[in-house]
Coordinates of C-alpha atoms in Angstrom, one line a residue:
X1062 CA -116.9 -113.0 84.1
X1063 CA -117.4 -112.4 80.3
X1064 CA -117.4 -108.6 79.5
X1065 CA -118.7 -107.7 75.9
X1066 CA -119.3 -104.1 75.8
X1067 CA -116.5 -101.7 75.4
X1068 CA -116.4 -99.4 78.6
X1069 CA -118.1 -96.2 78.0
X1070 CA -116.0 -93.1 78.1
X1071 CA -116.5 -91.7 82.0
X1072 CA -115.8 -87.8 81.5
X1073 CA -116.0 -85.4 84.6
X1074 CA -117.1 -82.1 84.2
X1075 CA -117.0 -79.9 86.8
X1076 CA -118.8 -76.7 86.9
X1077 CA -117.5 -73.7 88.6
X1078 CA -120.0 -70.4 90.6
X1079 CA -118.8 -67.7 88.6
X1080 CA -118.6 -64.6 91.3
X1081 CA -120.5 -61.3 89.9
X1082 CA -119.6 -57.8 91.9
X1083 CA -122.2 -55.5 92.1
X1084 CA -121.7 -51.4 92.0
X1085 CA -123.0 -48.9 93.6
X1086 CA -123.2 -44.8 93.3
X1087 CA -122.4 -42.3 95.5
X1088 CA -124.8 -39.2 95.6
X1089 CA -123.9 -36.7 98.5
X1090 CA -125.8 -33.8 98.4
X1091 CA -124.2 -30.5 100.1
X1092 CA -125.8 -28.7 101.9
X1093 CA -124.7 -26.4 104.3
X1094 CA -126.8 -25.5 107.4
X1095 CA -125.1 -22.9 110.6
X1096 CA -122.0 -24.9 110.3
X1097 CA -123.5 -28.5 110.2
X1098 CA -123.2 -30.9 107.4
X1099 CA -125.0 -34.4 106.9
X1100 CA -122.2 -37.4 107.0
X1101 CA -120.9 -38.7 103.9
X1102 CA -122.1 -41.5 102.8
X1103 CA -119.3 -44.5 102.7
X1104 CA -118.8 -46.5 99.3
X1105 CA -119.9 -49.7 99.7
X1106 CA -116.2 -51.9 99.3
X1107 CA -117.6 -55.3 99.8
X1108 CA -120.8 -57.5 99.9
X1109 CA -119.7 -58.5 103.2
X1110 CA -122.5 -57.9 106.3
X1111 CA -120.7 -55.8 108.0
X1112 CA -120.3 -53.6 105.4
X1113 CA -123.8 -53.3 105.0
X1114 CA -124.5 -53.0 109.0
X1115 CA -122.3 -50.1 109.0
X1116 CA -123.9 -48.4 106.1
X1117 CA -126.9 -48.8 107.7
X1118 CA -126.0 -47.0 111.0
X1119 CA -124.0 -44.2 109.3
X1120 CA -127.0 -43.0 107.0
X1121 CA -129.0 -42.3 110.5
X1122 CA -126.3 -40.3 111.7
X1123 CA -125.3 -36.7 111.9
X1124 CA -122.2 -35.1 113.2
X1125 CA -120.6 -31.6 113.0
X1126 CA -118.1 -30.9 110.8
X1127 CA -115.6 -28.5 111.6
X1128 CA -115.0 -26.7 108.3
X1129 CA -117.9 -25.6 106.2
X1130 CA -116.7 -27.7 103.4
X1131 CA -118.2 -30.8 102.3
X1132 CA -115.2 -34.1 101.9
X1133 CA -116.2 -36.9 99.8
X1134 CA -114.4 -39.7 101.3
X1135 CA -114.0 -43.2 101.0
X1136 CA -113.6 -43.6 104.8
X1137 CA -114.9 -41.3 107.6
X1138 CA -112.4 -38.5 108.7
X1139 CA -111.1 -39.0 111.8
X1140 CA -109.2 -35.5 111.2
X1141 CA -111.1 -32.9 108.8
X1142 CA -108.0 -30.3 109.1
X1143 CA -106.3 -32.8 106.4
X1144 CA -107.6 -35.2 103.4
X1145 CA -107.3 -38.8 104.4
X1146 CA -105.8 -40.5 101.7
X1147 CA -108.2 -43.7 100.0
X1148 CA -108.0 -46.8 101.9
X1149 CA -108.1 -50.1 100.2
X1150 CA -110.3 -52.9 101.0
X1151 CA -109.4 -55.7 102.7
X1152 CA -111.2 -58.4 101.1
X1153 CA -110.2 -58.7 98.0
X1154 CA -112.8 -60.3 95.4
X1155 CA -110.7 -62.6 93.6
X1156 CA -109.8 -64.1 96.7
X1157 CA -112.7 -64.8 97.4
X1158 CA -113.4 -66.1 94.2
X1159 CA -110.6 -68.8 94.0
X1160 CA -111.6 -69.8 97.6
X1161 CA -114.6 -70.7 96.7
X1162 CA -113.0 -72.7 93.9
X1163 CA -110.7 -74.5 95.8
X1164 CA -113.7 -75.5 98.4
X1165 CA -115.9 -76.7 95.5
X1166 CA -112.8 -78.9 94.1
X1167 CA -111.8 -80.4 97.8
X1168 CA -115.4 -81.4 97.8
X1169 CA -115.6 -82.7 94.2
X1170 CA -112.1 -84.9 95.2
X1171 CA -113.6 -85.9 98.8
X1172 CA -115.0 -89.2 99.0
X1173 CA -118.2 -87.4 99.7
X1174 CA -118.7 -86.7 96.3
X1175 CA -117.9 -89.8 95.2
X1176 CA -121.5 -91.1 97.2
X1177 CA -119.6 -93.1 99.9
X1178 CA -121.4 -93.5 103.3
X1179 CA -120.7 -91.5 106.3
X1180 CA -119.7 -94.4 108.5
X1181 CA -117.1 -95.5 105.8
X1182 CA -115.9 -91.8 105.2
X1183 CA -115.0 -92.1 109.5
X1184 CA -113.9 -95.2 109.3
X1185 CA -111.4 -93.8 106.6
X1186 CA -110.1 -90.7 108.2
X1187 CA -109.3 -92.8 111.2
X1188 CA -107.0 -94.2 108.9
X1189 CA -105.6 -91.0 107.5
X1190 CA -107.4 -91.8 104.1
X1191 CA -108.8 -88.5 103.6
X1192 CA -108.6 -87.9 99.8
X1193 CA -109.3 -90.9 97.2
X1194 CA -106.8 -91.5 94.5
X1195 CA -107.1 -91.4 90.8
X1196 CA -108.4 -95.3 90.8
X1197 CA -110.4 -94.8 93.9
X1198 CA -112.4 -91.9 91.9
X1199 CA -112.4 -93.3 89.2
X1200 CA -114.0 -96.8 90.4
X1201 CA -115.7 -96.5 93.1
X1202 CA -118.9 -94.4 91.6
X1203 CA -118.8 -97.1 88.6
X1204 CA -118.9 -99.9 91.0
X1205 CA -121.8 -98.9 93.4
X1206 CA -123.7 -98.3 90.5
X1207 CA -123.6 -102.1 89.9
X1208 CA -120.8 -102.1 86.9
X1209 CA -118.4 -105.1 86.5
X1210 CA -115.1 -103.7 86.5
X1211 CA -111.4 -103.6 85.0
X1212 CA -109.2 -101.1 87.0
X1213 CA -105.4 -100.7 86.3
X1214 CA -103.0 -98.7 88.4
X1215 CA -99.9 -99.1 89.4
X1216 CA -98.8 -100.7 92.9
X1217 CA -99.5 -98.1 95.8
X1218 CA -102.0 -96.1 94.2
X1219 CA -105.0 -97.6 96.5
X1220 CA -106.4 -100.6 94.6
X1221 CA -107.8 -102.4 97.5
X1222 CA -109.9 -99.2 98.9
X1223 CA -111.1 -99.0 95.4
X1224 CA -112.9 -102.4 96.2
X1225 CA -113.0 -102.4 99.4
X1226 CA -115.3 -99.6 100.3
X1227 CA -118.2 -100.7 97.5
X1228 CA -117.8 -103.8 98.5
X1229 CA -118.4 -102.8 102.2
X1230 CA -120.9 -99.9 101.5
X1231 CA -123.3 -102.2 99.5
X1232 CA -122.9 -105.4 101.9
X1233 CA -123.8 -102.8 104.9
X1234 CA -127.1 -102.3 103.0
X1235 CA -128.1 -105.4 102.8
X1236 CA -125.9 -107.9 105.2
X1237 CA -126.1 -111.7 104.9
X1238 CA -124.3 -114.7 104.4
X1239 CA -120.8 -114.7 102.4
X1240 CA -121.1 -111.4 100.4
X1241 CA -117.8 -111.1 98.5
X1242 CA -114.8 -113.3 98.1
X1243 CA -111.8 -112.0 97.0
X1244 CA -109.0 -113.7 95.2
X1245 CA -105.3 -113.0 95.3
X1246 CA -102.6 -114.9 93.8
X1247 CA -100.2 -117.4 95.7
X1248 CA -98.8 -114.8 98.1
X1249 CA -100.0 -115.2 101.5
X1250 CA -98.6 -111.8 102.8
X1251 CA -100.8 -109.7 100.0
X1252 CA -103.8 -111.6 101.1
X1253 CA -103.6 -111.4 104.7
X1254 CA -102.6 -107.3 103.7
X1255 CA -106.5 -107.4 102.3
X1256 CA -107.7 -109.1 105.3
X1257 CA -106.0 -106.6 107.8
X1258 CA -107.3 -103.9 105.7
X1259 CA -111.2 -104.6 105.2
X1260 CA -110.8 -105.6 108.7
X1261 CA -110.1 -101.7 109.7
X1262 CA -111.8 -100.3 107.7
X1263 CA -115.4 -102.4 108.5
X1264 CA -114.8 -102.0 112.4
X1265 CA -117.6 -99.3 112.7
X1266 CA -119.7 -102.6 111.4
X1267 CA -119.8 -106.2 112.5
X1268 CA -118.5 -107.6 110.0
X1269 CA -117.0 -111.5 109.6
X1270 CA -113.9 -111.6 107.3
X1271 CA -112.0 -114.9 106.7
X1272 CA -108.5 -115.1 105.4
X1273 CA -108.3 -118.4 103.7
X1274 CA -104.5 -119.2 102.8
X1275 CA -102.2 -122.1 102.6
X1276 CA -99.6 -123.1 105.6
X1277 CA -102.5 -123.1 107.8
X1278 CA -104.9 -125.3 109.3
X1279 CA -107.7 -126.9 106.9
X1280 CA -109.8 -128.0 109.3
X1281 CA -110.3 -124.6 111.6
X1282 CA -110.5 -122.8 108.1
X1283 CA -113.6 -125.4 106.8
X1284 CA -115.0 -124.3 110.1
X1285 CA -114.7 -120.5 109.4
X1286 CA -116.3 -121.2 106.1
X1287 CA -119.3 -123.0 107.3
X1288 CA -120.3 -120.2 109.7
X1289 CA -121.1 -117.8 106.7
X1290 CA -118.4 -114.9 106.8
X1291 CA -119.6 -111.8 105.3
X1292 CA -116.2 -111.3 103.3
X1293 CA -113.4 -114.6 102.0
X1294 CA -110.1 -113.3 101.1
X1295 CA -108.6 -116.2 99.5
X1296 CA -105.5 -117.7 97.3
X1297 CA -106.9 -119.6 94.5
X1298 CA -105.2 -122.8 95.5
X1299 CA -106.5 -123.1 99.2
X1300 CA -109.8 -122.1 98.3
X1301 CA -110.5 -124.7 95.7
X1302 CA -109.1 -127.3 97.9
X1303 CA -112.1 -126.3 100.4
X1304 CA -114.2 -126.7 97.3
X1305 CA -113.2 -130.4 96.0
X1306 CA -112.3 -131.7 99.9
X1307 CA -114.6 -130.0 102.5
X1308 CA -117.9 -131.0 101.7
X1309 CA -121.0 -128.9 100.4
X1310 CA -122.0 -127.8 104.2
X1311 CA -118.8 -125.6 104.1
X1312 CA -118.4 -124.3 101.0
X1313 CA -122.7 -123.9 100.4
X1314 CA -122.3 -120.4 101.0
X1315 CA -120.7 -119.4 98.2
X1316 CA -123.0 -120.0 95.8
X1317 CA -124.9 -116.8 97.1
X1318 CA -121.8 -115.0 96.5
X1319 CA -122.8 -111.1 94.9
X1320 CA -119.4 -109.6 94.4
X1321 CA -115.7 -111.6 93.1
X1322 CA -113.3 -109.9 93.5
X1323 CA -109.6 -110.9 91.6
X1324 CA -106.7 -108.9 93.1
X1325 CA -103.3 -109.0 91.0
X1326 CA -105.7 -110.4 87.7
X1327 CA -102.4 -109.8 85.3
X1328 CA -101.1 -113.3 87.6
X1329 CA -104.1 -114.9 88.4
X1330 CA -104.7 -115.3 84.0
X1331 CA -101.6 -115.8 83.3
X1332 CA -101.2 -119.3 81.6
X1333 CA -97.5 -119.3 82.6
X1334 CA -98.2 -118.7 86.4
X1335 CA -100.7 -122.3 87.0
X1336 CA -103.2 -120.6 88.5
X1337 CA -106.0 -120.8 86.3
X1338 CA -107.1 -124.1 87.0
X1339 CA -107.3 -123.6 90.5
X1340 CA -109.4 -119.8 89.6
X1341 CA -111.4 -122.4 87.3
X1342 CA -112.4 -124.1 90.1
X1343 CA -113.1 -121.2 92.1
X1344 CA -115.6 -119.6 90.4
X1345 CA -117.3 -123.1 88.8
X1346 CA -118.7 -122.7 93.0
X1347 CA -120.1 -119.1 92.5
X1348 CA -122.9 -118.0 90.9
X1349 CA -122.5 -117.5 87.1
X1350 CA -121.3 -114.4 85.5
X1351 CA -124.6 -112.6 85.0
X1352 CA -125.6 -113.1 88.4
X1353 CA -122.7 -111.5 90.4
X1354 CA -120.4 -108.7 89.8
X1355 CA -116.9 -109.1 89.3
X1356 CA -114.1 -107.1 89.6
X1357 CA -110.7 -107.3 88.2
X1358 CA -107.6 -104.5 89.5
X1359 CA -104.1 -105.0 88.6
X1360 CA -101.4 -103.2 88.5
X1361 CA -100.1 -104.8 84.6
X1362 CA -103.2 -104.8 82.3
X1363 CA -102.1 -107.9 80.2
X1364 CA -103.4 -109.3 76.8
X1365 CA -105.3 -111.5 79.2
X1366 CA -107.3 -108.9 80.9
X1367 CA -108.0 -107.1 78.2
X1368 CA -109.7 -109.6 76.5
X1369 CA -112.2 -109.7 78.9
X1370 CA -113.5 -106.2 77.8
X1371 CA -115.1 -107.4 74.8
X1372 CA -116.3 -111.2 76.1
X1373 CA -120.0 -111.4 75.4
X1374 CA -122.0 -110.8 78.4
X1375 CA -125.7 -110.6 79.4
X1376 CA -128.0 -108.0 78.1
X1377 CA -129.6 -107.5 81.5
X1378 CA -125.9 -106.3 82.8
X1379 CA -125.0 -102.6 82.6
X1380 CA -121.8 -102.2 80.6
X1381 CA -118.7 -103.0 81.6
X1382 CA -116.3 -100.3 83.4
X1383 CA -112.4 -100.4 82.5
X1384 CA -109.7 -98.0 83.4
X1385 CA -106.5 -97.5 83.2
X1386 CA -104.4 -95.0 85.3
X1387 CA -100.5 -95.0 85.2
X1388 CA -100.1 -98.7 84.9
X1389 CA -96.9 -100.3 85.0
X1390 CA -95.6 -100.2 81.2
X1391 CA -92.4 -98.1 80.3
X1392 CA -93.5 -95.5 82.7
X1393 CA -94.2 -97.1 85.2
X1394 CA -91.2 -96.2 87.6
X1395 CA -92.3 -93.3 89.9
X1396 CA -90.5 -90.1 89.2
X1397 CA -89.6 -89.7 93.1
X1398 CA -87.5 -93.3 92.9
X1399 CA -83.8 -92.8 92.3
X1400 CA -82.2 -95.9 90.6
X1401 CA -78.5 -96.8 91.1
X1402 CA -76.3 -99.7 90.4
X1403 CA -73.1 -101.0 92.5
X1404 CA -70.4 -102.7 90.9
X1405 CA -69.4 -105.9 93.1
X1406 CA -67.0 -108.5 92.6
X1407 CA -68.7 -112.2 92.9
X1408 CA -66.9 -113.1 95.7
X1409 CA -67.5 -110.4 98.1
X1410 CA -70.9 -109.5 97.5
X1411 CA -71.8 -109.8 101.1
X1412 CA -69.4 -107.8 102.4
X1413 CA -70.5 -104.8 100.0
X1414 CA -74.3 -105.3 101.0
X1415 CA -73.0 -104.4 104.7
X1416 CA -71.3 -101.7 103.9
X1417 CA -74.3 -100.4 101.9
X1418 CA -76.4 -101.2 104.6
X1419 CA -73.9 -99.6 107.2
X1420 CA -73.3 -96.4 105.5
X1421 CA -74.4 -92.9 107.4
X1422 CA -77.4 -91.8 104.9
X1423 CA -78.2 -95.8 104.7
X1424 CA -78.2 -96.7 108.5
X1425 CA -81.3 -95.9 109.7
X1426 CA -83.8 -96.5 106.8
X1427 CA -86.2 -99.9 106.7
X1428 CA -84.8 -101.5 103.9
X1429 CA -86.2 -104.5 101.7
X1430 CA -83.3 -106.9 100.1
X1431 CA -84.5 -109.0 97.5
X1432 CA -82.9 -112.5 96.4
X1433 CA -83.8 -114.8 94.0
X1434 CA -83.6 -118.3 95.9
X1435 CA -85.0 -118.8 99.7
X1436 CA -81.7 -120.3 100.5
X1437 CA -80.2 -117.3 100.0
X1438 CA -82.3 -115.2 101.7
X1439 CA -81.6 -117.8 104.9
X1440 CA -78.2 -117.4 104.8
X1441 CA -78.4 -113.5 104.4
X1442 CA -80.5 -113.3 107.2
X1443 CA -78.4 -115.4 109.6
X1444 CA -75.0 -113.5 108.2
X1445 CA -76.5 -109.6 109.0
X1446 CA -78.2 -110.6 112.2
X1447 CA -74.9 -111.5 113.4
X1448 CA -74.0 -108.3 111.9
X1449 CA -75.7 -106.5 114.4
X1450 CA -78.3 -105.3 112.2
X1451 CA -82.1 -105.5 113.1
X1452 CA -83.1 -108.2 110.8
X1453 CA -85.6 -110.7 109.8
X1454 CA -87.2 -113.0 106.8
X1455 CA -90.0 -113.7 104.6
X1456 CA -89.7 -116.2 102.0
X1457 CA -91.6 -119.6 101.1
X1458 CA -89.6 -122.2 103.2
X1459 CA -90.9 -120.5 106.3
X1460 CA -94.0 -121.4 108.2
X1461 CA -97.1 -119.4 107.8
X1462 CA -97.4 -118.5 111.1
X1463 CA -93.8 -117.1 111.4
X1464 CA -94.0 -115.4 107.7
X1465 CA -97.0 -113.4 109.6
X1466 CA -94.8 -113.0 112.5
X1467 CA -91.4 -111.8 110.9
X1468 CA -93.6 -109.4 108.7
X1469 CA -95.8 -107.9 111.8
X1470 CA -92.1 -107.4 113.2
X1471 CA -90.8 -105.4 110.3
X1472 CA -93.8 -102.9 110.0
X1473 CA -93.7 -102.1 113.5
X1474 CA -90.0 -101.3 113.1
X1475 CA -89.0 -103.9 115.3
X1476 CA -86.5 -104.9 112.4
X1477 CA -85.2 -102.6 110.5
X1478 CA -84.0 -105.0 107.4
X1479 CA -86.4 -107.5 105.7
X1480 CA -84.5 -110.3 103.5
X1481 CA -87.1 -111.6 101.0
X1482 CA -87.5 -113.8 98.1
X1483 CA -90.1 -112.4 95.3
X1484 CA -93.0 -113.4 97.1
X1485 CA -93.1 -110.2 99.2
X1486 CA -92.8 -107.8 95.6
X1487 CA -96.2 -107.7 94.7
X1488 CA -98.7 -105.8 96.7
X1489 CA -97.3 -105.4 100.0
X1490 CA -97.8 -102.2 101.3
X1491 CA -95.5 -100.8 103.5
X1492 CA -95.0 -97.1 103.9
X1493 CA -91.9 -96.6 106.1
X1494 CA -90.0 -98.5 103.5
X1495 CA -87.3 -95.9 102.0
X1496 CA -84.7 -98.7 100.5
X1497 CA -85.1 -101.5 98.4
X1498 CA -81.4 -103.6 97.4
X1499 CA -81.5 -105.8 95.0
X1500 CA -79.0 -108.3 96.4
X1501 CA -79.8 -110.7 93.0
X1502 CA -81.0 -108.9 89.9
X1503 CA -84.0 -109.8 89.0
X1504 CA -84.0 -112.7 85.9
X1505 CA -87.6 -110.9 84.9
X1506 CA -87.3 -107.4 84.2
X1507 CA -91.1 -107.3 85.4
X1508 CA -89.8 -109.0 88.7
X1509 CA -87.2 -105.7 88.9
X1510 CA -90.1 -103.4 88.6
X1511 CA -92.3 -105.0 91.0
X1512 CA -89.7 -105.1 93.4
X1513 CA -88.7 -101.5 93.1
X1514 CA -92.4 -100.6 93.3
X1515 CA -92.1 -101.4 97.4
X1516 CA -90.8 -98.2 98.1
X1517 CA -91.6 -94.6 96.7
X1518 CA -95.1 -95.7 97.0
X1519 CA -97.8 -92.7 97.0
X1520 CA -95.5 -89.7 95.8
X1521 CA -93.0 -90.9 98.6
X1522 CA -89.0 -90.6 97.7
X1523 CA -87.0 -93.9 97.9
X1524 CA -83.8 -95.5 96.7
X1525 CA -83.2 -98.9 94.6
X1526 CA -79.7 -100.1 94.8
X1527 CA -78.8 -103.2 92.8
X1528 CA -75.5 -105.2 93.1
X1529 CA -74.3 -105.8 89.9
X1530 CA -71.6 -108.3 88.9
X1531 CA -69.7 -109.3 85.8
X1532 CA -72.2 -112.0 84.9
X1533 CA -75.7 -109.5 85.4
X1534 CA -74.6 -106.4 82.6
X1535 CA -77.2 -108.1 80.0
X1536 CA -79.8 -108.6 82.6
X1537 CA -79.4 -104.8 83.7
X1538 CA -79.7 -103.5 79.7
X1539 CA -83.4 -105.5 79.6
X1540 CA -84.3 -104.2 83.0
X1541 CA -83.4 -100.5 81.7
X1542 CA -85.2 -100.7 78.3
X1543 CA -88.3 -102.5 80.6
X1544 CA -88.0 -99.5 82.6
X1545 CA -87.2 -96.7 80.0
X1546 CA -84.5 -95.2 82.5
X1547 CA -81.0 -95.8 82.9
X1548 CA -79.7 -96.4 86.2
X1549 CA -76.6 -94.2 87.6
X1550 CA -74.1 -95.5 89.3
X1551 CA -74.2 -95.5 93.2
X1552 CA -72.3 -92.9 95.2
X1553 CA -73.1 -91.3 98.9
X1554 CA -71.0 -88.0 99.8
X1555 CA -67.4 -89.2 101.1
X1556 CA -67.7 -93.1 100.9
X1557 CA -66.3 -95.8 98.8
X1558 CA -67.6 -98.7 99.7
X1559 CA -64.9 -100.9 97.7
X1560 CA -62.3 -98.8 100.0
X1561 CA -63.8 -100.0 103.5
X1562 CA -64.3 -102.9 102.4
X1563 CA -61.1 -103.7 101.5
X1564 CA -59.3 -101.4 104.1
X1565 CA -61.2 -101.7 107.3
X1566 CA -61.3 -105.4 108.4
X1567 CA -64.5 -105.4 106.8
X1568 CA -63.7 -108.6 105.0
X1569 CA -62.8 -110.7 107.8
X1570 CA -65.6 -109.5 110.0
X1571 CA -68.5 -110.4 107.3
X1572 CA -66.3 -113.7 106.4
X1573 CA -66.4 -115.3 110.4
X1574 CA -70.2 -114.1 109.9
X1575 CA -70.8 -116.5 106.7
X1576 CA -69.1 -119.2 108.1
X1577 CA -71.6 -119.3 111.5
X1578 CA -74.4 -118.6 109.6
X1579 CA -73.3 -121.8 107.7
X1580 CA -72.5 -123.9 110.4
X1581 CA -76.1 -123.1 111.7
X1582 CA -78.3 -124.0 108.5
X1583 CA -76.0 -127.2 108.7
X1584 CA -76.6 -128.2 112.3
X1585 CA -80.8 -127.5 111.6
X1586 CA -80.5 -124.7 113.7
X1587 CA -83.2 -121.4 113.8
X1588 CA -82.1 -118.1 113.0
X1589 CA -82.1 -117.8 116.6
X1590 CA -79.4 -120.5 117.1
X1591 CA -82.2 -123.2 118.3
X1592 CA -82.3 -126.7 117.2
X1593 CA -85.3 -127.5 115.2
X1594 CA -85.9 -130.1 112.2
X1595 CA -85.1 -129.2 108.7
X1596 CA -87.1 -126.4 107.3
X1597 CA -89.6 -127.8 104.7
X1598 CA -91.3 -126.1 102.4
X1599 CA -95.0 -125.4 102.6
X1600 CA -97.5 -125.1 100.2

């Protein structure tokens, strides 16, 4: 892609029925005939029809009055002997006025408005997507009308629906061949997240979409490819191994390739991360720049993706769309997330993690712990499971096809604790998750915010706790001027979690743990206890 243009300013104006009341007068003319009178005519309170119906009827009726006197009334008397006091009515205008306002904005904010098709607006609400986000309004118009585009928003504001449903609206139009391919960076999880999700969402439609990911078989993915999927999510390094290794029948499709997608664009450019040779190849397969439309979302907009907004591009292009909503800069911590910190000596930080974990306001949320090296997160996992807490794994030594499993088993609450590495901080998506502990603080303040960024997702409340020790004070100063809050020390309602661990046995309990959980990774053993050979790590 090589933007040139500088986006144009998208302003929304919204324009509002301005309500107008009409008045009417009241002549009532008396006249008195042998003790009859004509009816009084009722004001008129409302435009309502059955105000007007009942006007109607009562000025072709007569009735006998039993006084000679003539009452002007703003309601019929149901007893002349005494004046009925004025009744108000009971539709008030300005009520009606500011419903009508608040209909016209629910539509304006639907993704009605916002031209999306009817099968996709279902195929939403089945997934209680009823209302698009910021970045969802704010792209989604942009891209159907054809624009490249830079979107920033910060994780769990809807990124992938801001791609997804173009991508899908505009393939449904016109269906053929490989119609997208979408690139994510070296975590598996966040791409099989985008598979699962265009998945759902395109299952009114038959649409094909392949997940194309390290850890898993070459040969049945080479196979998926040459049968033309409609949609290929992909990491940049799997992908461009088809490319160089499986031969032009399988990877011919791409070069009809309309839409790229690059999910998580901050990593995928980042010179630092080694990616871009591998995203090099990837798009030397696709059609060129001017031919396709390419989108870029992230949740950091880096130096890197900026430049892109003023790269020369072609003339027969409309201009490039960029916007930026609450990205992740100094700000970037949701209001609803409480940070806290927990003093911990080196040498017992275990046993303070299961008293954290075991404490009556901490007990029953899904958790995330985060640690900095996969051994670690092994031998954590072992340690709690034998804990008795519901736990499981996701970090790089593991298999693909149990990093899939041990993640399907912690969003359906089958575990309740998920020990991970910093592969599972960017992107994943998972709602029920009130906890995040950072059992290692992060070396990257970035890392810290990223990881933190897993729960209080979409206006959701959560809690970060991270277990700080003599050595991490300067690493928790950068993470609080990257974060432009201070974090308060942790406390819960009558508990000291230096005091039971110390006074209830705690110590010994989590020490027999630690040393079984050793004698297990020694022996080659599975966090189930079974033998198996040495985990090794896959690409």
């Amino acid at each position: 892609m090589a933007p040139s243009h500088s986006p144009d300013p998208v302003s929304a104006s919204a324009s509002e029925d301005s309500d107008s009341e009409a008045s009417s007068s009241i002549s009532v003319s008396d006249t008195e005939q042998e003790n009859h009178t004509r009816a009084p005519k009722r004001r008129r309170l409302s435009e309502t029809p059955d105000d007007d119906e009942d006007e109607e009827e009562e000025e072709d009726k007569s009735y006998t009055a039993p006084a000679p006197i003539a009452t002007v009334s703003r309601i019929k008397k149901k007893d002349t002997s005494s004046a009925q006091p004025a009744q108000k009515s009971d539709t008030n205008p300005e009520l009606i006025r500011d419903a009508l306002e608040i209909g016209l904005q629910e539509e304006e904010s639907s993704f009605k408005a916002l031209n999306v098709a009817p099968w996709l607006i279902g195929s939403l609400t089945t997934m209680a997507v009823r209302k698009p986000t910021a970045i969802q309004r704010a792209c989604i118009p942009e891209i159907l009308k054809g624009r490249d585009c830079i979107g920033g928003s910060r994780t769990g504001s809807g990124k992938t629906i801001a791609f997804a449903v173009p991508i899908l609206q505009m393939w449904a139009q016109d269906p053929f061949g490989i119609f997208a391919v979408v690139l994510t960076p070296t975590s598996r999880e966040l791409a099989l997240q985008i598979y699962e999700q265009i998945k759902a969402i395109s299952a009114p439609q038959s649409m094909k979409p392949v997940l194309i990911t390290g850890g898993t078989d070459m040969r049945a993915q080479a196979i998926a490819l040459s049968q033309r999927p409609h949609v290929v999510i992909a990491t940049p390094g799997r992908l461009a191994d088809h490319i160089n290794t499986s031969g032009e029948d399988t990877v011919r499709g791409l070069k009809r390739v309309r839409m790229v997608v690059m999910d998580e664009a901050d990593r995928l450019l980042a010179p630092e991360a080694g990616m871009l040779p591998d995203v090099g190849t990837c798009l030397s397969a696709l059609p060129p720049s001017s031919e396709r439309q390419t989108l870029l979302f992230t949740a950091t907009v880096t130096p890197e993706v900026r430049a892109l907004k003023s790269s020369p591009r072609s003339n027969s292009k409309p201009p490039l769309f960029m916007t930026e909503i609450s990205t992740e800069s100094k700000d970037s911590i949701p209001p609803t997330l409480k940070q806290s910190y927990l003093k911990v000596p080196m040498t017992h930080r275990e046993a303070f993690l299961h008293v954290l974990l075991s404490t009556d306001a901490n007990a029953q949320k899904p958790a995330i712990i985060f640690c900095n090296r996969t051994q670690t997160a092994d031998h954590l996992e072992r340690m709690l499971r034998r804990l008795a807490h519901r736990v499981t794994s996701l970090h790089s030594r593991l298999p693909q096809s149990e990093r899939n499993a041990n993640l399907a088993r912690f969003r359906a609450s089958a575990a309740r604790v998920l020990v991970a590495t910093d592969v599972a901080s960017r992107g994943l998506d998972i709602p029920s998750v009130s906890l995040v502990i950072n059992y290692d603080v992060p070396r990257n303040p970035d890392d810290y915010v990223h990881r933190v960024g897993r729960t209080a997702r979409a206006g959701r409340s959560g809690e970060a706790v991270t277990l700080v020790g003599q050595r991490d004070v300067q690493l928790v100063l950068a993470i609080e001027e990257r974060a432009g809050r201070q974090m308060e020390e942790w406390s819960e309602e009558g508990v000291s979690v230096e005091a039971r661990v110390v006074r209830t046995g705690v110590l010994k309990e989590v020490g027999a743990a630690k040393r079984e959980a050793a004698a297990e990774i020694d022996e080659g053993r599975d966090v189930l206890g079974r033998k198996r050979n040495k985990l090794k790590k896959v690409r």
